[in-house]
Amino acid sequence: MSLVALVTSTTRARAATAAVSRTTLIRRGVRMYTTETPAAAEAPRPSKWGRRLKWTAYAAGAVAVVGGVLAYRHHPMPQQEPDPTKKTLLVLGTGWGAISLLRRLDTSEYNTIVVSPTNFFLFTPLLPSVTTGSLESRSIITPIKYFLRFKPFGIKFVEAEATQIDPASKTVEILDSGEVHGAITKTRLPYDYLVIGVGAESQTFGIKGVREFGLFLKEIRDARKIRTRLMDCIETAAFPGQPDDEIRRLLHMVVVGGGPTGVEYAGELHDFLRGEVDKWYPEIAPHLKITLIEALPHVLPMFSREMIEYTEKSFADMNIDLLANTAVQEVRAKELVVKDTKSGATREVPYGMLVWATGNTMRPVIKDLQARFADKGQSNRRGLVVDEYLRVAGMPDIWALGDCTATAFAPTAQVAAQQGTYLARQLNDLARTNRTGNDILATCPPFDYKHRATLAYIGDERGVSDVSLPFWSNMVSFAGYQSYLFWRSAYLSNLYTLRNRALVAFDWTKEKLFGRDISRE
């Protein structure tokens, strides 16, 4: 082939190729002068059966995980037996401090024994909701075995009440306080280390008639008593032929104490009376009345000024009578005598139900221990005196935490829980120090309380909140419906077990859909 023919053939081939490329680009929607790169072809979509298979695999995995967790919770692994050569740690109580301690304690380092008259942990912040049927009592209690059974080394639990502590002999006298008794009802338990977390009783200030006619709100049985008395007052007021003045007395609910417990119960009571009694007992509903009595000038003294003012204004909007600067002098069967602390005037207040929520006092076992060690610095009427490491003054190898102590901190669940966490670290370090000979305990700092938030529900889906943020120096305060939602979410997330979270969430949903139960047990 001649050179001219070869060049002509090559030129025609290039032109044909360019034409084909131009045609391809045009078909793809790309113009010749554009600089865009042609889009890559889309990956083939999976078939309908492929997508179904993928989501079926996801669902099966989720079911397997949930099933495994539930199977583990219902069938815990065998525990190792405690080493008899280890020291005995005796823990009194199953409240916030004791449970926080037991959850973080290294049980391989001790022979641990827990003594308490109740075999469960009670989530006390939600206790007022039980009195009106917003929550079921079982929803906020957790059996103590749920905490102890999943530790690698076994912990022995004894359902009994501690009646006497003897630091000299290192023994604790315990009494079977149940309704069913065996051949032995009283014995002594020896210990090497003792942690006291027995809590406190309701403070009556020695006022006549409080224990005979008042109702307290500290234990689950107290909430049940209040609920029974509340429905008893309502049904008695609805009895045919009941005089009007007697109806007004029976439907006058009095709460003494303007702290978080008293305020939250007044709010829950308002929701129950206005939400259920107004609907099911319309003939007596106009006579309903709630009165909150507080000896101080204002309620919720631990909250910010803005939250106090909001609470008092909300109570006025909800027709809850607030008697501030008022002290109770005497409680009788059908009325109580109160005194105005400013004017000194006294008067009688008829009531149908009286709930007493005025603070704490020491339990008998703590009073007895303190009286025997008064010369060792144990003379504080609020509770046991402890140092910055929670060690009881004048009593070696004994620690105390929670409401049974006299510290600079408020007697709240938040304080007790942090003390329990701190003490668990201290006891773990102490065991390792004794075992290794190295002074690991020296690195344990004094207890430092970190306040996170102060929350309260005040009724009518309103709340008050003072929240401490880690990146903000000032306290953040907010109130109203958003605070109510925050209050619920905070307590729901702080419940210790998934079981309790599910039960509480279900109870709240049930209340919204069907209302509260008005039957009397």
Coordinates of C-alpha atoms in Angstrom, one line a residue:
M1 CA 0.0 0.0 0.0
S2 CA 1.3 3.4 -0.9
L3 CA 2.1 6.0 1.8
V4 CA -0.8 8.2 0.6
A5 CA -3.3 5.4 0.8
L6 CA -2.0 4.5 4.4
V7 CA -2.5 8.1 5.6
T8 CA -5.9 8.3 4.1
S9 CA -7.0 5.1 5.7
T10 CA -5.7 6.2 9.2
T11 CA -7.5 9.5 8.9
R12 CA -10.8 7.9 8.0
A13 CA -10.5 5.5 11.0
R14 CA -9.8 8.4 13.4
A15 CA -12.8 10.3 12.0
A16 CA -15.0 7.3 12.4
T17 CA -13.9 6.8 16.0
A18 CA -14.5 10.4 16.9
A19 CA -18.0 10.2 15.3
V20 CA -18.8 7.1 17.4
S21 CA -17.5 8.8 20.6
R22 CA -19.5 12.0 19.8
T23 CA -22.6 9.9 19.2
T24 CA -22.1 8.0 22.5
L25 CA -21.7 11.2 24.5
I26 CA -24.8 12.7 23.0
R27 CA -26.8 9.6 23.9
R28 CA -25.5 10.0 27.4
G29 CA -26.6 13.6 27.6
V30 CA -23.2 15.1 27.6
R31 CA -22.4 17.9 25.2
M32 CA -19.1 18.0 23.3
Y33 CA -17.9 21.2 24.9
T34 CA -18.6 20.3 28.5
T35 CA -15.8 19.5 31.0
E36 CA -17.9 17.3 33.2
T37 CA -16.9 13.7 33.6
P38 CA -19.6 11.3 32.6
A39 CA -21.5 9.9 35.6
A40 CA -20.6 6.4 36.7
A41 CA -23.2 3.8 36.1
E42 CA -25.4 3.1 39.2
A43 CA -24.7 -0.1 41.1
P44 CA -27.4 -2.6 40.6
R45 CA -30.1 -2.5 43.3
P46 CA -30.6 -5.6 45.3
S47 CA -33.7 -7.6 44.5
K48 CA -36.8 -7.6 46.6
W49 CA -35.9 -10.9 48.2
G50 CA -32.4 -9.7 48.9
R51 CA -33.7 -6.7 50.8
R52 CA -36.1 -8.9 52.8
L53 CA -33.2 -11.3 53.6
K54 CA -31.1 -8.4 54.9
W55 CA -33.8 -7.0 57.2
T56 CA -34.6 -10.5 58.4
A57 CA -31.0 -11.0 59.4
Y58 CA -31.0 -7.6 61.3
A59 CA -34.2 -8.6 63.1
A60 CA -32.9 -12.0 64.0
G61 CA -29.7 -10.5 65.4
A62 CA -31.6 -8.0 67.5
V63 CA -33.9 -10.8 68.9
A64 CA -30.8 -12.9 69.6
V65 CA -29.1 -10.1 71.6
V66 CA -32.3 -9.3 73.6
G67 CA -33.0 -12.9 74.2
G68 CA -29.4 -13.5 75.3
V69 CA -29.6 -10.6 77.8
L70 CA -33.0 -11.8 79.2
A71 CA -31.7 -15.4 79.4
Y72 CA -28.7 -14.2 81.3
R73 CA -30.8 -12.1 83.7
H74 CA -33.1 -15.1 84.4
H75 CA -30.3 -17.7 84.5
P76 CA -27.2 -16.0 86.1
M77 CA -23.9 -17.8 86.0
P78 CA -22.7 -19.7 89.2
Q79 CA -20.9 -17.5 91.7
Q80 CA -17.6 -18.4 93.3
E81 CA -17.6 -19.1 97.0
P82 CA -16.1 -16.4 99.2
D83 CA -12.6 -17.0 100.5
P84 CA -12.8 -17.7 104.3
T85 CA -9.4 -16.1 104.8
K86 CA -10.6 -12.8 103.5
K87 CA -11.9 -10.1 105.9
T88 CA -15.6 -9.8 106.6
L89 CA -17.3 -6.7 105.4
L90 CA -20.8 -6.1 106.9
V91 CA -23.1 -3.6 105.2
L92 CA -26.2 -2.4 107.0
G93 CA -29.0 -1.2 104.7
T94 CA -30.1 -1.4 101.1
G95 CA -30.7 2.3 100.3
W96 CA -29.0 4.6 97.9
G97 CA -25.6 4.6 99.6
A98 CA -25.4 0.8 100.3
I99 CA -26.5 -0.1 96.8
S100 CA -24.0 2.2 95.1
L101 CA -21.3 0.7 97.3
L102 CA -22.3 -2.9 96.5
R103 CA -22.5 -2.3 92.7
R104 CA -18.9 -1.2 92.6
L105 CA -17.4 -3.2 95.3
D106 CA -14.8 -5.9 94.4
T107 CA -16.4 -8.8 96.1
S108 CA -13.3 -11.0 95.5
E109 CA -11.5 -9.0 98.2
Y110 CA -14.1 -9.6 101.0
N111 CA -16.6 -11.9 102.6
T112 CA -19.5 -9.5 102.2
I113 CA -22.7 -9.7 104.2
V114 CA -25.7 -7.4 103.7
V115 CA -28.3 -6.9 106.5
S116 CA -31.6 -5.0 105.9
P117 CA -35.2 -5.3 107.0
T118 CA -36.3 -5.0 103.4
N119 CA -35.0 -7.3 100.6
F120 CA -35.3 -4.6 97.9
F121 CA -34.0 -1.2 96.8
L122 CA -36.6 1.6 96.7
F123 CA -36.3 4.4 94.1
T124 CA -37.5 7.0 96.6
P125 CA -37.8 10.1 94.3
L126 CA -40.8 8.5 92.6
L127 CA -42.5 7.4 95.8
P128 CA -45.1 10.2 95.8
S129 CA -46.4 9.0 92.4
V130 CA -47.3 5.6 94.0
T131 CA -49.6 7.3 96.5
T132 CA -52.0 8.4 93.8
G133 CA -51.7 5.4 91.4
S134 CA -49.6 7.1 88.8
L135 CA -47.0 4.4 89.3
E136 CA -47.4 0.9 90.7
S137 CA -45.3 0.1 93.8
R138 CA -43.5 -2.8 92.1
S139 CA -42.3 -0.5 89.3
I140 CA -39.9 1.4 91.6
I141 CA -38.5 -1.4 93.7
T142 CA -35.7 -3.7 92.7
P143 CA -35.0 -7.0 94.6
I144 CA -31.7 -6.9 96.3
K145 CA -30.8 -10.2 94.7
Y146 CA -30.7 -8.5 91.3
F147 CA -27.7 -6.6 92.5
L148 CA -26.0 -9.3 94.5
R149 CA -26.5 -12.4 92.3
F150 CA -24.5 -11.0 89.3
K151 CA -21.3 -10.3 91.2
P152 CA -18.5 -12.7 90.5
F153 CA -18.2 -13.7 94.2
G154 CA -21.2 -14.5 96.3
I155 CA -22.7 -12.0 98.8
K156 CA -24.8 -13.2 101.6
F157 CA -28.0 -11.3 102.4
V158 CA -29.9 -11.4 105.7
E159 CA -33.3 -9.9 106.0
A160 CA -33.2 -8.5 109.6
E161 CA -33.0 -5.3 111.5
A162 CA -29.8 -4.2 113.2
T163 CA -30.6 -3.4 116.8
Q164 CA -27.2 -2.8 118.3
I165 CA -23.7 -2.2 117.1
D166 CA -20.8 -3.1 119.4
P167 CA -17.5 -1.6 118.1
A168 CA -15.5 -3.2 121.0
S169 CA -16.4 -6.8 120.1
K170 CA -16.9 -6.0 116.4
T171 CA -20.3 -7.5 116.3
V172 CA -23.8 -6.4 115.3
E173 CA -27.0 -7.6 116.9
I174 CA -29.7 -8.4 114.4
L175 CA -33.4 -9.2 114.9
D176 CA -35.7 -11.0 112.5
S177 CA -38.4 -8.3 112.0
G178 CA -40.6 -10.3 109.7
E179 CA -44.1 -11.6 110.4
V180 CA -43.0 -15.2 110.3
H181 CA -40.5 -16.3 113.0
G182 CA -38.4 -19.4 113.3
A183 CA -36.6 -21.0 116.2
I184 CA -34.0 -18.2 116.2
T185 CA -35.0 -14.6 115.9
K186 CA -32.0 -12.8 117.3
T187 CA -28.3 -13.3 116.8
R188 CA -24.9 -11.4 116.5
L189 CA -22.8 -11.1 113.3
P190 CA -19.1 -10.5 113.6
Y191 CA -17.3 -8.2 111.2
D192 CA -13.8 -6.8 110.4
Y193 CA -15.1 -3.8 108.6
L194 CA -18.6 -2.2 109.0
V195 CA -20.5 0.1 106.7
I196 CA -23.6 1.8 108.2
G197 CA -26.2 2.9 105.7
V198 CA -29.5 2.4 107.6
G199 CA -31.0 5.8 106.6
A200 CA -33.3 7.7 108.9
E201 CA -36.8 8.0 110.2
S202 CA -39.4 10.8 109.8
Q203 CA -38.8 13.7 112.2
T204 CA -41.8 14.6 114.4
F205 CA -40.1 17.1 116.7
G206 CA -41.9 15.5 119.6
I207 CA -45.2 17.0 118.6
K208 CA -48.1 15.3 120.3
G209 CA -50.3 13.1 118.0
V210 CA -48.1 13.0 114.9
R211 CA -47.3 9.3 115.1
E212 CA -50.8 8.4 116.1
F213 CA -52.7 10.3 113.4
G214 CA -50.2 11.4 110.7
L215 CA -49.0 9.4 107.7
F216 CA -45.3 9.4 106.7
L217 CA -43.8 9.1 103.2
K218 CA -40.5 7.3 103.4
E219 CA -41.2 3.6 102.7
I220 CA -43.3 1.7 100.2
R221 CA -45.7 0.7 102.9
D222 CA -46.2 4.4 103.7
A223 CA -47.3 5.1 100.1
R224 CA -49.8 2.2 100.3
K225 CA -51.2 3.5 103.6
I226 CA -51.7 7.0 102.1
R227 CA -53.5 5.6 99.1
T228 CA -55.8 3.6 101.3
R229 CA -56.6 6.5 103.5
L230 CA -57.1 8.8 100.6
M231 CA -59.7 6.6 99.0
D232 CA -61.3 6.0 102.4
C233 CA -61.8 9.7 102.9
I234 CA -63.4 10.1 99.4
E235 CA -65.8 7.1 99.8
T236 CA -66.8 8.2 103.3
A237 CA -67.4 11.8 102.1
A238 CA -69.7 10.3 99.4
F239 CA -71.7 8.3 102.0
P240 CA -75.5 9.2 101.7
G241 CA -76.6 11.9 104.1
Q242 CA -73.1 13.0 105.1
P243 CA -73.3 16.6 106.5
D244 CA -71.6 19.3 104.4
D245 CA -69.2 20.3 107.2
E246 CA -68.1 16.7 107.6
I247 CA -67.7 16.4 103.8
R248 CA -65.5 19.4 103.8
R249 CA -63.4 18.0 106.6
L250 CA -63.0 14.6 105.0
L251 CA -61.9 16.1 101.7
H252 CA -59.4 18.5 103.3
M253 CA -56.0 17.0 102.6
V254 CA -53.1 18.5 104.7
V255 CA -49.4 18.1 103.9
V256 CA -46.9 19.3 106.5
G257 CA -43.5 20.1 105.1
G258 CA -42.4 22.3 102.3
G259 CA -39.4 20.3 101.1
P260 CA -39.3 18.3 97.8
T261 CA -41.2 15.4 99.3
G262 CA -44.1 17.5 100.6
V263 CA -44.3 19.7 97.5
E264 CA -44.2 16.7 95.1
Y265 CA -46.9 14.9 97.0
A266 CA -49.1 18.0 97.0
G267 CA -48.6 18.2 93.3
E268 CA -49.4 14.5 92.7
L269 CA -52.4 14.8 95.0
H270 CA -53.7 17.8 93.0
D271 CA -53.4 15.8 89.8
F272 CA -55.3 12.9 91.2
L273 CA -58.1 14.9 92.8
R274 CA -58.7 17.2 89.7
G275 CA -58.1 14.4 87.2
E276 CA -60.0 11.5 88.7
V277 CA -62.2 12.7 91.6
D278 CA -63.7 15.6 89.5
K279 CA -64.6 13.0 86.9
W280 CA -65.9 10.1 89.0
Y281 CA -67.2 11.9 92.1
P282 CA -68.7 15.1 90.7
E283 CA -71.1 15.5 93.6
I284 CA -68.3 16.0 96.2
A285 CA -65.6 17.4 94.0
P286 CA -66.4 21.1 94.8
H287 CA -65.4 20.4 98.4
L288 CA -61.9 19.2 97.7
K289 CA -59.1 21.2 99.3
I290 CA -55.3 20.8 99.6
T291 CA -53.3 22.7 102.2
L292 CA -49.5 22.7 102.5
I293 CA -48.1 23.9 105.9
E294 CA -44.5 25.1 106.1
A295 CA -42.8 26.6 109.2
L296 CA -40.3 28.6 107.0
P297 CA -41.3 31.7 104.9
H298 CA -41.0 29.8 101.6
V299 CA -41.2 26.2 100.3
L300 CA -38.2 24.4 98.6
P301 CA -35.5 26.4 100.4
M302 CA -32.8 24.5 98.5
F303 CA -33.9 25.8 95.1
S304 CA -33.1 29.1 93.5
R305 CA -35.3 32.2 94.2
E306 CA -36.9 32.1 90.8
M307 CA -37.9 28.4 91.2
I308 CA -39.4 29.1 94.7
E309 CA -41.5 32.0 93.3
Y310 CA -42.6 29.9 90.4
T311 CA -43.7 27.1 92.7
E312 CA -45.6 29.3 95.0
K313 CA -47.4 31.1 92.1
S314 CA -48.2 27.7 90.5
F315 CA -49.7 26.5 93.8
A316 CA -51.9 29.6 93.9
D317 CA -53.0 28.9 90.3
M318 CA -53.9 25.3 91.3
N319 CA -55.8 26.4 94.4
I320 CA -53.3 24.7 96.8
D321 CA -53.4 26.7 100.0
L322 CA -49.9 27.5 101.3
L323 CA -49.6 28.3 105.0
A324 CA -46.0 29.6 105.3
N325 CA -44.6 30.7 108.7
T326 CA -46.9 28.2 110.3
A327 CA -45.9 25.6 112.9
V328 CA -47.9 22.6 114.0
Q329 CA -48.5 22.5 117.7
E330 CA -50.6 19.4 118.2
V331 CA -52.3 16.8 116.0
R332 CA -55.7 15.4 117.0
A333 CA -57.9 12.8 115.4
K334 CA -59.8 15.2 113.2
E335 CA -58.0 18.5 113.5
L336 CA -54.5 19.9 114.1
V337 CA -53.5 23.0 116.1
V338 CA -51.3 25.4 114.2
K339 CA -49.5 28.6 115.2
D340 CA -48.5 31.6 113.1
T341 CA -44.8 32.1 113.9
K342 CA -45.1 35.9 113.2
S343 CA -48.2 36.8 115.2
G344 CA -48.2 34.0 117.6
A345 CA -51.9 33.3 117.0
T346 CA -53.1 29.7 117.1
R347 CA -56.1 28.1 115.4
E348 CA -57.6 24.7 114.7
V349 CA -57.5 23.2 111.1
P350 CA -59.9 20.3 110.5
Y351 CA -58.6 17.6 108.1
G352 CA -59.4 14.3 106.6
M353 CA -55.9 13.1 105.8
L354 CA -52.6 14.4 107.2
V355 CA -49.3 13.6 105.4
W356 CA -46.2 14.4 107.5
A357 CA -43.0 15.2 105.4
T358 CA -40.8 17.4 107.6
G359 CA -37.4 15.9 107.6
N360 CA -35.3 13.1 109.2
T361 CA -34.2 11.9 112.6
M362 CA -31.9 9.1 113.7
R363 CA -33.1 5.5 113.9
P364 CA -32.9 3.7 117.3
V365 CA -29.8 1.8 116.5
I366 CA -27.9 5.0 115.6
K367 CA -29.2 6.8 118.7
D368 CA -28.0 3.9 120.9
L369 CA -24.6 3.9 119.2
Q370 CA -24.2 7.6 119.5
A371 CA -25.2 7.7 123.2
R372 CA -22.5 5.2 124.0
F373 CA -19.8 7.2 122.2
A374 CA -20.8 10.7 123.2
D375 CA -17.4 11.3 124.8
K376 CA -15.8 10.4 121.4
G377 CA -17.4 13.3 119.6
Q378 CA -20.7 11.6 118.7
S379 CA -23.1 14.3 119.9
N380 CA -24.7 15.7 116.7
R381 CA -28.4 15.3 116.8
R382 CA -28.6 14.9 113.0
G383 CA -26.6 11.7 112.9
L384 CA -23.2 10.0 113.1
V385 CA -20.2 12.3 112.8
V386 CA -17.8 11.2 110.1
D387 CA -14.6 12.7 108.7
E388 CA -13.8 13.6 105.1
Y389 CA -13.2 9.9 104.3
L390 CA -16.6 8.8 105.8
R391 CA -15.0 7.1 108.7
V392 CA -17.1 7.3 111.9
A393 CA -15.4 9.4 114.6
G394 CA -14.1 7.4 117.5
M395 CA -14.9 4.0 116.0
P396 CA -12.1 2.2 114.0
D397 CA -13.0 0.2 111.0
I398 CA -16.5 1.7 110.7
W399 CA -17.8 3.9 107.9
A400 CA -21.2 5.5 107.6
L401 CA -23.0 7.2 104.6
G402 CA -26.4 8.6 103.6
D403 CA -29.1 10.0 105.9
C404 CA -27.7 8.4 109.1
T405 CA -24.7 10.8 109.0
A406 CA -24.3 14.4 110.0
T407 CA -22.3 16.1 107.1
A408 CA -22.3 19.4 105.4
F409 CA -24.4 18.0 102.6
A410 CA -28.2 17.7 102.3
P411 CA -29.6 14.3 103.1
T412 CA -30.5 13.4 99.5
A413 CA -30.3 10.3 97.3
Q414 CA -27.8 12.1 95.1
V415 CA -25.4 12.6 98.0
A416 CA -25.8 9.0 99.3
A417 CA -25.2 7.5 95.9
Q418 CA -22.0 9.5 95.4
Q419 CA -20.8 8.5 98.9
G420 CA -21.4 4.8 98.1
T421 CA -19.4 5.1 94.9
Y422 CA -16.6 6.8 96.7
L423 CA -16.6 4.3 99.6
A424 CA -16.4 1.4 97.2
R425 CA -13.2 2.8 95.7
Q426 CA -11.8 3.3 99.2
L427 CA -12.6 -0.2 100.3
N428 CA -11.2 -1.7 97.1
D429 CA -8.0 0.2 97.6
L430 CA -7.8 -0.8 101.3
A431 CA -8.1 -4.5 100.3
R432 CA -5.3 -4.2 97.7
T433 CA -3.2 -2.4 100.2
N434 CA -3.6 -5.2 102.8
R435 CA -2.9 -7.8 100.1
T436 CA 0.1 -6.3 98.4
G437 CA 1.7 -4.3 101.1
N438 CA 1.8 -1.2 98.9
D439 CA 0.1 1.9 100.2
I440 CA -2.5 2.1 97.5
L441 CA -5.0 3.6 99.9
A442 CA -2.8 6.7 100.1
T443 CA -3.9 7.8 96.6
C444 CA -7.6 7.8 97.7
P445 CA -8.7 11.5 98.0
P446 CA -11.3 12.8 100.5
F447 CA -14.9 12.6 99.5
D448 CA -15.9 15.4 97.2
Y449 CA -19.6 15.9 96.4
K450 CA -20.4 17.1 92.9
H451 CA -23.9 18.6 92.7
R452 CA -25.6 17.8 89.4
A453 CA -29.2 19.0 89.7
T454 CA -32.2 19.7 92.0
L455 CA -35.5 18.6 90.5
A456 CA -39.1 18.7 91.7
Y457 CA -42.5 18.0 90.3
I458 CA -45.1 20.5 91.5
G459 CA -48.3 19.2 89.7
D460 CA -50.3 20.1 86.6
E461 CA -47.4 18.8 84.4
R462 CA -45.1 21.5 85.8
G463 CA -41.7 21.1 87.2
V464 CA -38.8 23.2 88.6
S465 CA -35.2 22.4 87.9
D466 CA -31.8 23.8 89.0
V467 CA -29.2 22.1 86.9
S468 CA -25.4 22.4 87.2
L469 CA -23.6 22.1 83.9
P470 CA -19.9 21.1 83.8
F471 CA -19.0 23.8 81.3
W472 CA -21.0 26.6 82.9
S473 CA -20.2 28.2 86.2
N474 CA -23.7 29.3 87.1
M475 CA -26.7 27.2 87.9
V476 CA -29.2 26.8 85.0
S477 CA -32.8 27.2 86.2
F478 CA -36.0 26.5 84.2
A479 CA -39.5 25.6 85.1
G480 CA -42.8 24.6 83.5
Y481 CA -43.6 21.8 81.1
Q482 CA -40.1 21.4 79.8
S483 CA -38.9 21.0 83.4
Y484 CA -41.5 18.4 83.9
L485 CA -40.3 16.4 80.8
F486 CA -36.7 16.8 82.1
W487 CA -37.7 15.5 85.5
R488 CA -39.3 12.4 84.0
S489 CA -36.5 11.7 81.6
A490 CA -33.9 12.2 84.4
Y491 CA -35.5 9.8 86.8
L492 CA -36.3 7.3 84.1
S493 CA -32.7 7.1 83.0
N494 CA -31.5 6.9 86.7
L495 CA -33.5 3.7 87.4
Y496 CA -31.0 1.0 87.9
T497 CA -32.5 -1.8 85.8
L498 CA -34.1 -2.1 82.4
R499 CA -37.0 -3.9 84.1
N500 CA -37.8 -0.8 86.2
R501 CA -37.4 1.5 83.3
A502 CA -39.9 -0.5 81.2
L503 CA -42.4 -0.8 84.1
V504 CA -42.3 3.0 84.9
A505 CA -42.6 3.9 81.2
F506 CA -45.5 1.5 80.9
D507 CA -47.2 3.0 84.0
W508 CA -46.9 6.5 82.7
T509 CA -48.3 5.5 79.3
K510 CA -51.2 3.6 81.0
E511 CA -52.0 6.7 83.1
K512 CA -52.2 8.8 80.0
L513 CA -54.4 6.4 78.1
F514 CA -56.7 5.1 80.9
G515 CA -56.3 7.4 83.9
R516 CA -55.4 6.5 87.4
D517 CA -56.9 3.6 89.3
I518 CA -59.5 4.8 91.9
S519 CA -60.1 1.4 93.6
R520 CA -59.2 0.9 97.2
E521 CA -57.2 -2.1 98.1

